[in-house]
Amino acid sequence: RKEVEQDPGPFNVPEGATVAFNCTYSNSASQSFFWYRQDCRKEPKLLMSVYSSGNEDGRFTAQLNRASQYISLLIRDSKLSDSATYLCVVLGMNTGFQKLVFGTGTRLLVSP
Amino acid sequence: DAGVIQSPRHEVTEMGQEVTLRCKPISGHDYLFWYRQTMMRGLELLIYFNNNVPIDDSGMPEDRFSAKMPNASFSTLKIQPSEPRDSAVYFCASSLNPTGGGGYGYTFGSGTRLTVV
């Protein structure tokens, strides 16, 4: 089983729509979680950290469900500029060292 | 700050040739990471350094791959000999800590797109 799993998409939504992505992780001991954004042919960039209580940054809301081991990202009022791949990231420790483990990403396409 | 700087941006080489990828981390970042990204496998961590010392190289695919960090401002990833299956985008990233905590995450360079023919 992969350490971090995501639905690859693509999710095709119209401008203004609300869209949600989920991600599951296998290591119940993981303590830190993030969402990164990657534009086509660009490097990944940190979008937001995910906290146990859930957190919001403008139109973006991230939530963590430790019992079910999944993380979600909600985007409200989608913009064309939100089109990108969203990477779910978990702090892993499978070789005895802490490091970020990236999911393969969920692609979002926002159309006019 | 100029961010993480990688070179070259693109590299096309013939099978069997040696390839060297370069990275300059953000000044003050004690951790440097080399990742490889492919469509099939996503981002895979190859190796990471702390204060120029390799800490975890469990992701290095085989002996053809080697990485060095001779000082705090420079690292190389070398593939010798290269094979077509090494074709991928190679990213270097740096961070203040390995956990990405404190809201900082890892800062990635623009990547090197390697094509081995």
PDB file of C-alpha atoms in Angstrom:
ATOM      1  CA  ARG A   1       0.000   0.000   0.000  1.00  0.00           C
ATOM      2  CA  LYS A   2       1.295   3.453  -0.872  1.00  0.00           C
ATOM      3  CA  GLU A   3       2.120   5.722   2.039  1.00  0.00           C
ATOM      4  CA  VAL A   4      -0.037   8.523   0.585  1.00  0.00           C
ATOM      5  CA  GLU A   5      -2.862   7.931  -1.882  1.00  0.00           C
ATOM      6  CA  GLN A   6      -4.827  10.425  -3.926  1.00  0.00           C
ATOM      7  CA  ASP A   7      -7.392  10.282  -6.699  1.00  0.00           C
ATOM      8  CA  PRO A   8      -5.435  11.468  -9.756  1.00  0.00           C
ATOM      9  CA  GLY A   9      -8.476  13.158 -11.317  1.00  0.00           C
ATOM     10  CA  PRO A  10      -8.724  15.267 -13.334  1.00  0.00           C
ATOM     11  CA  PHE A  11     -11.504  17.138 -11.635  1.00  0.00           C
ATOM     12  CA  ASN A  12     -13.179  19.371 -14.207  1.00  0.00           C
ATOM     13  CA  VAL A  13     -15.212  22.165 -12.623  1.00  0.00           C
ATOM     14  CA  PRO A  14     -16.657  25.484 -13.809  1.00  0.00           C
ATOM     15  CA  GLU A  15     -15.527  28.779 -12.376  1.00  0.00           C
ATOM     16  CA  GLY A  16     -17.225  29.527  -9.092  1.00  0.00           C
ATOM     17  CA  ALA A  17     -17.755  25.899  -8.176  1.00  0.00           C
ATOM     18  CA  THR A  18     -16.731  24.272  -4.904  1.00  0.00           C
ATOM     19  CA  VAL A  19     -14.469  21.253  -5.198  1.00  0.00           C
ATOM     20  CA  ALA A  20     -13.015  18.894  -2.617  1.00  0.00           C
ATOM     21  CA  PHE A  21     -10.097  16.479  -2.738  1.00  0.00           C
ATOM     22  CA  ASN A  22      -9.355  13.685  -0.328  1.00  0.00           C
ATOM     23  CA  CYS A  23      -6.152  11.914   0.468  1.00  0.00           C
ATOM     24  CA  THR A  24      -5.475   8.874   2.633  1.00  0.00           C
ATOM     25  CA  TYR A  25      -2.275   7.990   4.444  1.00  0.00           C
ATOM     26  CA  SER A  26      -1.102   4.674   5.809  1.00  0.00           C
ATOM     27  CA  ASN A  27       1.058   5.595   8.799  1.00  0.00           C
ATOM     28  CA  SER A  28      -1.155   6.256  11.796  1.00  0.00           C
ATOM     29  CA  ALA A  29       1.806   7.805  13.625  1.00  0.00           C
ATOM     30  CA  SER A  30       2.188  10.638  11.103  1.00  0.00           C
ATOM     31  CA  GLN A  31       2.121  14.006  12.820  1.00  0.00           C
ATOM     32  CA  SER A  32       2.372  16.638  10.106  1.00  0.00           C
ATOM     33  CA  PHE A  33       0.353  17.152   6.958  1.00  0.00           C
ATOM     34  CA  PHE A  34       0.436  19.605   4.104  1.00  0.00           C
ATOM     35  CA  TRP A  35      -1.062  20.478   0.757  1.00  0.00           C
ATOM     36  CA  TYR A  36       1.271  21.558  -2.018  1.00  0.00           C
ATOM     37  CA  ARG A  37       0.305  22.987  -5.372  1.00  0.00           C
ATOM     38  CA  GLN A  38       2.168  22.227  -8.585  1.00  0.00           C
ATOM     39  CA  ASP A  39       1.515  24.099 -11.818  1.00  0.00           C
ATOM     40  CA  CYS A  40       2.235  22.433 -15.128  1.00  0.00           C
ATOM     41  CA  ARG A  41       5.991  22.060 -15.681  1.00  0.00           C
ATOM     42  CA  LYS A  42       6.749  23.950 -12.483  1.00  0.00           C
ATOM     43  CA  GLU A  43       8.011  23.023  -9.042  1.00  0.00           C
ATOM     44  CA  PRO A  44       5.731  22.140  -6.108  1.00  0.00           C
ATOM     45  CA  LYS A  45       4.937  24.993  -3.746  1.00  0.00           C
ATOM     46  CA  LEU A  46       3.526  24.882  -0.243  1.00  0.00           C
ATOM     47  CA  LEU A  47      -0.163  25.766  -0.266  1.00  0.00           C
ATOM     48  CA  MET A  48      -0.992  25.215   3.387  1.00  0.00           C
ATOM     49  CA  SER A  49      -0.305  23.114   6.436  1.00  0.00           C
ATOM     50  CA  VAL A  50      -3.102  20.949   7.811  1.00  0.00           C
ATOM     51  CA  TYR A  51      -3.831  21.159  11.503  1.00  0.00           C
ATOM     52  CA  SER A  52      -5.827  18.781  13.667  1.00  0.00           C
ATOM     53  CA  SER A  53      -8.544  21.345  14.272  1.00  0.00           C
ATOM     54  CA  GLY A  54      -8.843  22.153  10.585  1.00  0.00           C
ATOM     55  CA  ASN A  55      -7.720  25.429   9.087  1.00  0.00           C
ATOM     56  CA  GLU A  56      -8.771  27.921   6.509  1.00  0.00           C
ATOM     57  CA  ASP A  57      -6.857  30.260   4.243  1.00  0.00           C
ATOM     58  CA  GLY A  58      -9.167  32.411   2.176  1.00  0.00           C
ATOM     59  CA  ARG A  59     -11.064  30.147  -0.205  1.00  0.00           C
ATOM     60  CA  PHE A  60      -9.107  27.077   0.896  1.00  0.00           C
ATOM     61  CA  THR A  61     -10.025  24.843   3.825  1.00  0.00           C
ATOM     62  CA  ALA A  62      -7.989  21.865   4.966  1.00  0.00           C
ATOM     63  CA  GLN A  63      -9.195  19.202   7.351  1.00  0.00           C
ATOM     64  CA  LEU A  64      -7.630  16.209   9.030  1.00  0.00           C
ATOM     65  CA  ASN A  65      -9.419  13.071  10.168  1.00  0.00           C
ATOM     66  CA  ARG A  66      -6.948  11.048  12.212  1.00  0.00           C
ATOM     67  CA  ALA A  67      -9.371   8.217  12.983  1.00  0.00           C
ATOM     68  CA  SER A  68      -9.907   7.507   9.298  1.00  0.00           C
ATOM     69  CA  GLN A  69      -6.433   8.665   8.274  1.00  0.00           C
ATOM     70  CA  TYR A  70      -7.497  11.069   5.611  1.00  0.00           C
ATOM     71  CA  ILE A  71      -6.915  14.691   4.757  1.00  0.00           C
ATOM     72  CA  SER A  72      -9.159  16.891   2.684  1.00  0.00           C
ATOM     73  CA  LEU A  73      -8.822  20.140   0.779  1.00  0.00           C
ATOM     74  CA  LEU A  74     -11.867  22.223  -0.081  1.00  0.00           C
ATOM     75  CA  ILE A  75     -11.689  25.032  -2.605  1.00  0.00           C
ATOM     76  CA  ARG A  76     -14.619  27.437  -2.721  1.00  0.00           C
ATOM     77  CA  ASP A  77     -15.464  29.803  -5.561  1.00  0.00           C
ATOM     78  CA  SER A  78     -12.945  28.196  -7.926  1.00  0.00           C
ATOM     79  CA  LYS A  79     -10.896  30.500 -10.139  1.00  0.00           C
ATOM     80  CA  LEU A  80      -9.272  29.711 -13.466  1.00  0.00           C
ATOM     81  CA  SER A  81      -5.938  30.257 -11.736  1.00  0.00           C
ATOM     82  CA  ASP A  82      -6.685  27.369  -9.354  1.00  0.00           C
ATOM     83  CA  SER A  83      -6.056  24.943 -12.222  1.00  0.00           C
ATOM     84  CA  ALA A  84      -3.076  22.902 -11.064  1.00  0.00           C
ATOM     85  CA  THR A  85      -2.124  19.608  -9.474  1.00  0.00           C
ATOM     86  CA  TYR A  86      -2.640  19.419  -5.711  1.00  0.00           C
ATOM     87  CA  LEU A  87      -0.225  17.217  -3.812  1.00  0.00           C
ATOM     88  CA  CYS A  88      -1.096  15.708  -0.463  1.00  0.00           C
ATOM     89  CA  VAL A  89       1.980  15.504   1.752  1.00  0.00           C
ATOM     90  CA  VAL A  90       2.557  13.593   4.962  1.00  0.00           C
ATOM     91  CA  LEU A  91       5.500  13.536   7.321  1.00  0.00           C
ATOM     92  CA  GLY A  92       6.751   9.963   7.112  1.00  0.00           C
ATOM     93  CA  MET A  93       9.322   7.997   9.009  1.00  0.00           C
ATOM     94  CA  ASN A  94       9.509   4.656   7.246  1.00  0.00           C
ATOM     95  CA  THR A  95      13.304   4.390   7.246  1.00  0.00           C
ATOM     96  CA  GLY A  96      13.852   5.830  10.694  1.00  0.00           C
ATOM     97  CA  PHE A  97      14.248   9.367   9.397  1.00  0.00           C
ATOM     98  CA  GLN A  98      11.622  12.051   9.232  1.00  0.00           C
ATOM     99  CA  LYS A  99      10.875  13.340   5.756  1.00  0.00           C
ATOM    100  CA  LEU A 100       7.967  14.562   3.699  1.00  0.00           C
ATOM    101  CA  VAL A 101       6.237  11.948   1.545  1.00  0.00           C
ATOM    102  CA  PHE A 102       4.273  13.243  -1.429  1.00  0.00           C
ATOM    103  CA  GLY A 103       1.175  11.795  -3.016  1.00  0.00           C
ATOM    104  CA  THR A 104       1.056  11.597  -6.802  1.00  0.00           C
ATOM    105  CA  GLY A 105      -1.362  14.504  -6.912  1.00  0.00           C
ATOM    106  CA  THR A 106      -4.910  15.367  -7.953  1.00  0.00           C
ATOM    107  CA  ARG A 107      -5.292  17.434 -11.082  1.00  0.00           C
ATOM    108  CA  LEU A 108      -7.843  20.247 -11.090  1.00  0.00           C
ATOM    109  CA  LEU A 109      -9.072  21.958 -14.239  1.00  0.00           C
ATOM    110  CA  VAL A 110     -11.260  25.028 -13.790  1.00  0.00           C
ATOM    111  CA  SER A 111     -13.032  26.145 -16.940  1.00  0.00           C
ATOM    112  CA  PRO A 112     -14.788  29.443 -17.805  1.00  0.00           C
TER     113      PRO A 112
ATOM    114  CA  ASP B   1      16.672  35.494  -1.693  1.00  0.00           C
ATOM    115  CA  ALA B   2      16.974  33.828  -5.099  1.00  0.00           C
ATOM    116  CA  GLY B   3      15.456  30.612  -3.839  1.00  0.00           C
ATOM    117  CA  VAL B   4      16.779  27.149  -4.645  1.00  0.00           C
ATOM    118  CA  ILE B   5      18.757  27.251  -7.867  1.00  0.00           C
ATOM    119  CA  GLN B   6      19.166  24.202 -10.077  1.00  0.00           C
ATOM    120  CA  SER B   7      21.115  23.691 -13.261  1.00  0.00           C
ATOM    121  CA  PRO B   8      20.780  22.798 -15.992  1.00  0.00           C
ATOM    122  CA  ARG B   9      17.044  23.318 -16.609  1.00  0.00           C
ATOM    123  CA  HIS B  10      17.039  20.733 -19.375  1.00  0.00           C
ATOM    124  CA  GLU B  11      19.451  17.948 -20.181  1.00  0.00           C
ATOM    125  CA  VAL B  12      19.321  15.549 -23.099  1.00  0.00           C
ATOM    126  CA  THR B  13      21.960  12.873 -23.138  1.00  0.00           C
ATOM    127  CA  GLU B  14      22.688   9.549 -24.729  1.00  0.00           C
ATOM    128  CA  MET B  15      22.425   6.305 -22.853  1.00  0.00           C
ATOM    129  CA  GLY B  16      25.668   5.451 -21.113  1.00  0.00           C
ATOM    130  CA  GLN B  17      26.789   9.029 -20.636  1.00  0.00           C
ATOM    131  CA  GLU B  18      27.449  10.622 -17.259  1.00  0.00           C
ATOM    132  CA  VAL B  19      24.987  13.252 -16.115  1.00  0.00           C
ATOM    133  CA  THR B  20      25.591  15.771 -13.315  1.00  0.00           C
ATOM    134  CA  LEU B  21      22.782  17.849 -11.854  1.00  0.00           C
ATOM    135  CA  ARG B  22      23.546  20.822  -9.635  1.00  0.00           C
ATOM    136  CA  CYS B  23      21.781  22.580  -6.813  1.00  0.00           C
ATOM    137  CA  LYS B  24      22.313  25.652  -4.677  1.00  0.00           C
ATOM    138  CA  PRO B  25      20.051  25.664  -1.606  1.00  0.00           C
ATOM    139  CA  ILE B  26      18.671  28.697   0.162  1.00  0.00           C
ATOM    140  CA  SER B  27      21.277  30.211   2.439  1.00  0.00           C
ATOM    141  CA  GLY B  28      20.708  29.145   6.030  1.00  0.00           C
ATOM    142  CA  HIS B  29      18.724  26.033   5.171  1.00  0.00           C
ATOM    143  CA  ASP B  30      20.435  23.093   6.828  1.00  0.00           C
ATOM    144  CA  TYR B  31      18.520  20.410   4.932  1.00  0.00           C
ATOM    145  CA  LEU B  32      18.814  19.607   1.262  1.00  0.00           C
ATOM    146  CA  PHE B  33      16.696  17.043  -0.561  1.00  0.00           C
ATOM    147  CA  TRP B  34      16.899  15.465  -4.006  1.00  0.00           C
ATOM    148  CA  TYR B  35      13.595  14.256  -5.467  1.00  0.00           C
ATOM    149  CA  ARG B  36      12.739  12.590  -8.759  1.00  0.00           C
ATOM    150  CA  GLN B  37       9.314  13.046 -10.365  1.00  0.00           C
ATOM    151  CA  THR B  38       7.713  10.840 -13.005  1.00  0.00           C
ATOM    152  CA  MET B  39       4.118  10.514 -14.140  1.00  0.00           C
ATOM    153  CA  MET B  40       3.888   6.960 -12.858  1.00  0.00           C
ATOM    154  CA  ARG B  41       5.557   7.304  -9.466  1.00  0.00           C
ATOM    155  CA  GLY B  42       5.129  10.952  -8.589  1.00  0.00           C
ATOM    156  CA  LEU B  43       7.734  12.627  -6.382  1.00  0.00           C
ATOM    157  CA  GLU B  44      10.196  10.196  -4.860  1.00  0.00           C
ATOM    158  CA  LEU B  45      12.831  11.201  -2.337  1.00  0.00           C
ATOM    159  CA  LEU B  46      16.260  10.014  -3.441  1.00  0.00           C
ATOM    160  CA  ILE B  47      18.507  11.341  -0.696  1.00  0.00           C
ATOM    161  CA  TYR B  48      18.734  14.120   1.841  1.00  0.00           C
ATOM    162  CA  PHE B  49      21.528  15.936   3.612  1.00  0.00           C
ATOM    163  CA  ASN B  50      21.731  17.702   6.944  1.00  0.00           C
ATOM    164  CA  ASN B  51      24.598  20.135   7.358  1.00  0.00           C
ATOM    165  CA  ASN B  52      26.244  18.649   4.250  1.00  0.00           C
ATOM    166  CA  VAL B  53      26.119  15.085   5.624  1.00  0.00           C
ATOM    167  CA  PRO B  54      23.986  12.456   3.853  1.00  0.00           C
ATOM    168  CA  ILE B  55      21.323  11.297   6.308  1.00  0.00           C
ATOM    169  CA  ASP B  56      19.007   9.033   4.343  1.00  0.00           C
ATOM    170  CA  ASP B  57      19.911   7.636   0.937  1.00  0.00           C
ATOM    171  CA  SER B  58      17.444   4.760   0.991  1.00  0.00           C
ATOM    172  CA  GLY B  59      15.676   6.202  -2.043  1.00  0.00           C
ATOM    173  CA  MET B  60      18.721   6.141  -4.318  1.00  0.00           C
ATOM    174  CA  PRO B  61      17.700   3.591  -6.952  1.00  0.00           C
ATOM    175  CA  GLU B  62      21.045   1.918  -7.525  1.00  0.00           C
ATOM    176  CA  ASP B  63      24.794   2.374  -7.573  1.00  0.00           C
ATOM    177  CA  ARG B  64      24.609   4.371 -10.763  1.00  0.00           C
ATOM    178  CA  PHE B  65      23.299   7.266  -8.685  1.00  0.00           C
ATOM    179  CA  SER B  66      25.500   9.258  -6.329  1.00  0.00           C
ATOM    180  CA  ALA B  67      25.078  12.574  -4.531  1.00  0.00           C
ATOM    181  CA  LYS B  68      27.497  14.881  -2.795  1.00  0.00           C
ATOM    182  CA  MET B  69      27.333  18.075  -0.820  1.00  0.00           C
ATOM    183  CA  PRO B  70      30.860  19.450  -0.492  1.00  0.00           C
ATOM    184  CA  ASN B  71      29.683  22.616   1.258  1.00  0.00           C
ATOM    185  CA  ALA B  72      26.562  24.329   2.528  1.00  0.00           C
ATOM    186  CA  SER B  73      25.858  26.075  -0.755  1.00  0.00           C
ATOM    187  CA  PHE B  74      26.285  23.340  -3.333  1.00  0.00           C
ATOM    188  CA  SER B  75      25.155  19.815  -4.054  1.00  0.00           C
ATOM    189  CA  THR B  76      25.388  17.487  -7.040  1.00  0.00           C
ATOM    190  CA  LEU B  77      23.463  14.434  -8.155  1.00  0.00           C
ATOM    191  CA  LYS B  78      25.356  12.263 -10.594  1.00  0.00           C
ATOM    192  CA  ILE B  79      24.108   9.413 -12.754  1.00  0.00           C
ATOM    193  CA  GLN B  80      26.759   7.219 -14.348  1.00  0.00           C
ATOM    194  CA  PRO B  81      26.023   5.530 -16.663  1.00  0.00           C
ATOM    195  CA  SER B  82      22.647   7.005 -17.539  1.00  0.00           C
ATOM    196  CA  GLU B  83      19.774   4.868 -18.876  1.00  0.00           C
ATOM    197  CA  PRO B  84      16.513   5.794 -20.645  1.00  0.00           C
ATOM    198  CA  ARG B  85      14.514   4.836 -17.525  1.00  0.00           C
ATOM    199  CA  ASP B  86      16.302   7.639 -15.654  1.00  0.00           C
ATOM    200  CA  SER B  87      14.350  10.168 -17.726  1.00  0.00           C
ATOM    201  CA  ALA B  88      12.407  12.297 -15.256  1.00  0.00           C
ATOM    202  CA  VAL B  89      12.326  15.715 -13.625  1.00  0.00           C
ATOM    203  CA  TYR B  90      14.818  15.967 -10.800  1.00  0.00           C
ATOM    204  CA  PHE B  91      14.042  18.481  -8.091  1.00  0.00           C
ATOM    205  CA  CYS B  92      16.262  19.813  -5.374  1.00  0.00           C
ATOM    206  CA  ALA B  93      14.623  21.277  -2.274  1.00  0.00           C
ATOM    207  CA  SER B  94      15.905  22.856   0.902  1.00  0.00           C
ATOM    208  CA  SER B  95      14.413  23.461   4.306  1.00  0.00           C
ATOM    209  CA  LEU B  96      15.097  24.676   7.807  1.00  0.00           C
ATOM    210  CA  ASN B  97      14.050  21.287   9.174  1.00  0.00           C
ATOM    211  CA  PRO B  98      13.131  17.839   7.807  1.00  0.00           C
ATOM    212  CA  THR B  99       9.600  17.996   9.101  1.00  0.00           C
ATOM    213  CA  GLY B 100       8.575  20.984   7.050  1.00  0.00           C
ATOM    214  CA  GLY B 101       7.026  22.344  10.207  1.00  0.00           C
ATOM    215  CA  GLY B 102       6.633  25.916  11.301  1.00  0.00           C
ATOM    216  CA  GLY B 103       4.684  26.628   8.148  1.00  0.00           C
ATOM    217  CA  TYR B 104       7.800  26.664   6.025  1.00  0.00           C
ATOM    218  CA  GLY B 105       7.602  23.367   4.186  1.00  0.00           C
ATOM    219  CA  TYR B 106      10.288  22.563   1.669  1.00  0.00           C
ATOM    220  CA  THR B 107      11.299  25.102  -0.975  1.00  0.00           C
ATOM    221  CA  PHE B 108      11.855  23.489  -4.344  1.00  0.00           C
ATOM    222  CA  GLY B 109      14.065  24.542  -7.200  1.00  0.00           C
ATOM    223  CA  SER B 110      12.709  24.739 -10.746  1.00  0.00           C
ATOM    224  CA  GLY B 111      13.936  21.252 -11.500  1.00  0.00           C
ATOM    225  CA  THR B 112      16.086  19.645 -14.180  1.00  0.00           C
ATOM    226  CA  ARG B 113      14.211  17.838 -16.929  1.00  0.00           C
ATOM    227  CA  LEU B 114      16.415  14.915 -17.916  1.00  0.00           C
ATOM    228  CA  THR B 115      15.898  12.946 -21.097  1.00  0.00           C
ATOM    229  CA  VAL B 116      18.121   9.952 -21.776  1.00  0.00           C
ATOM    230  CA  VAL B 117      17.885   8.667 -25.347  1.00  0.00           C
TER     231      VAL B 117
END
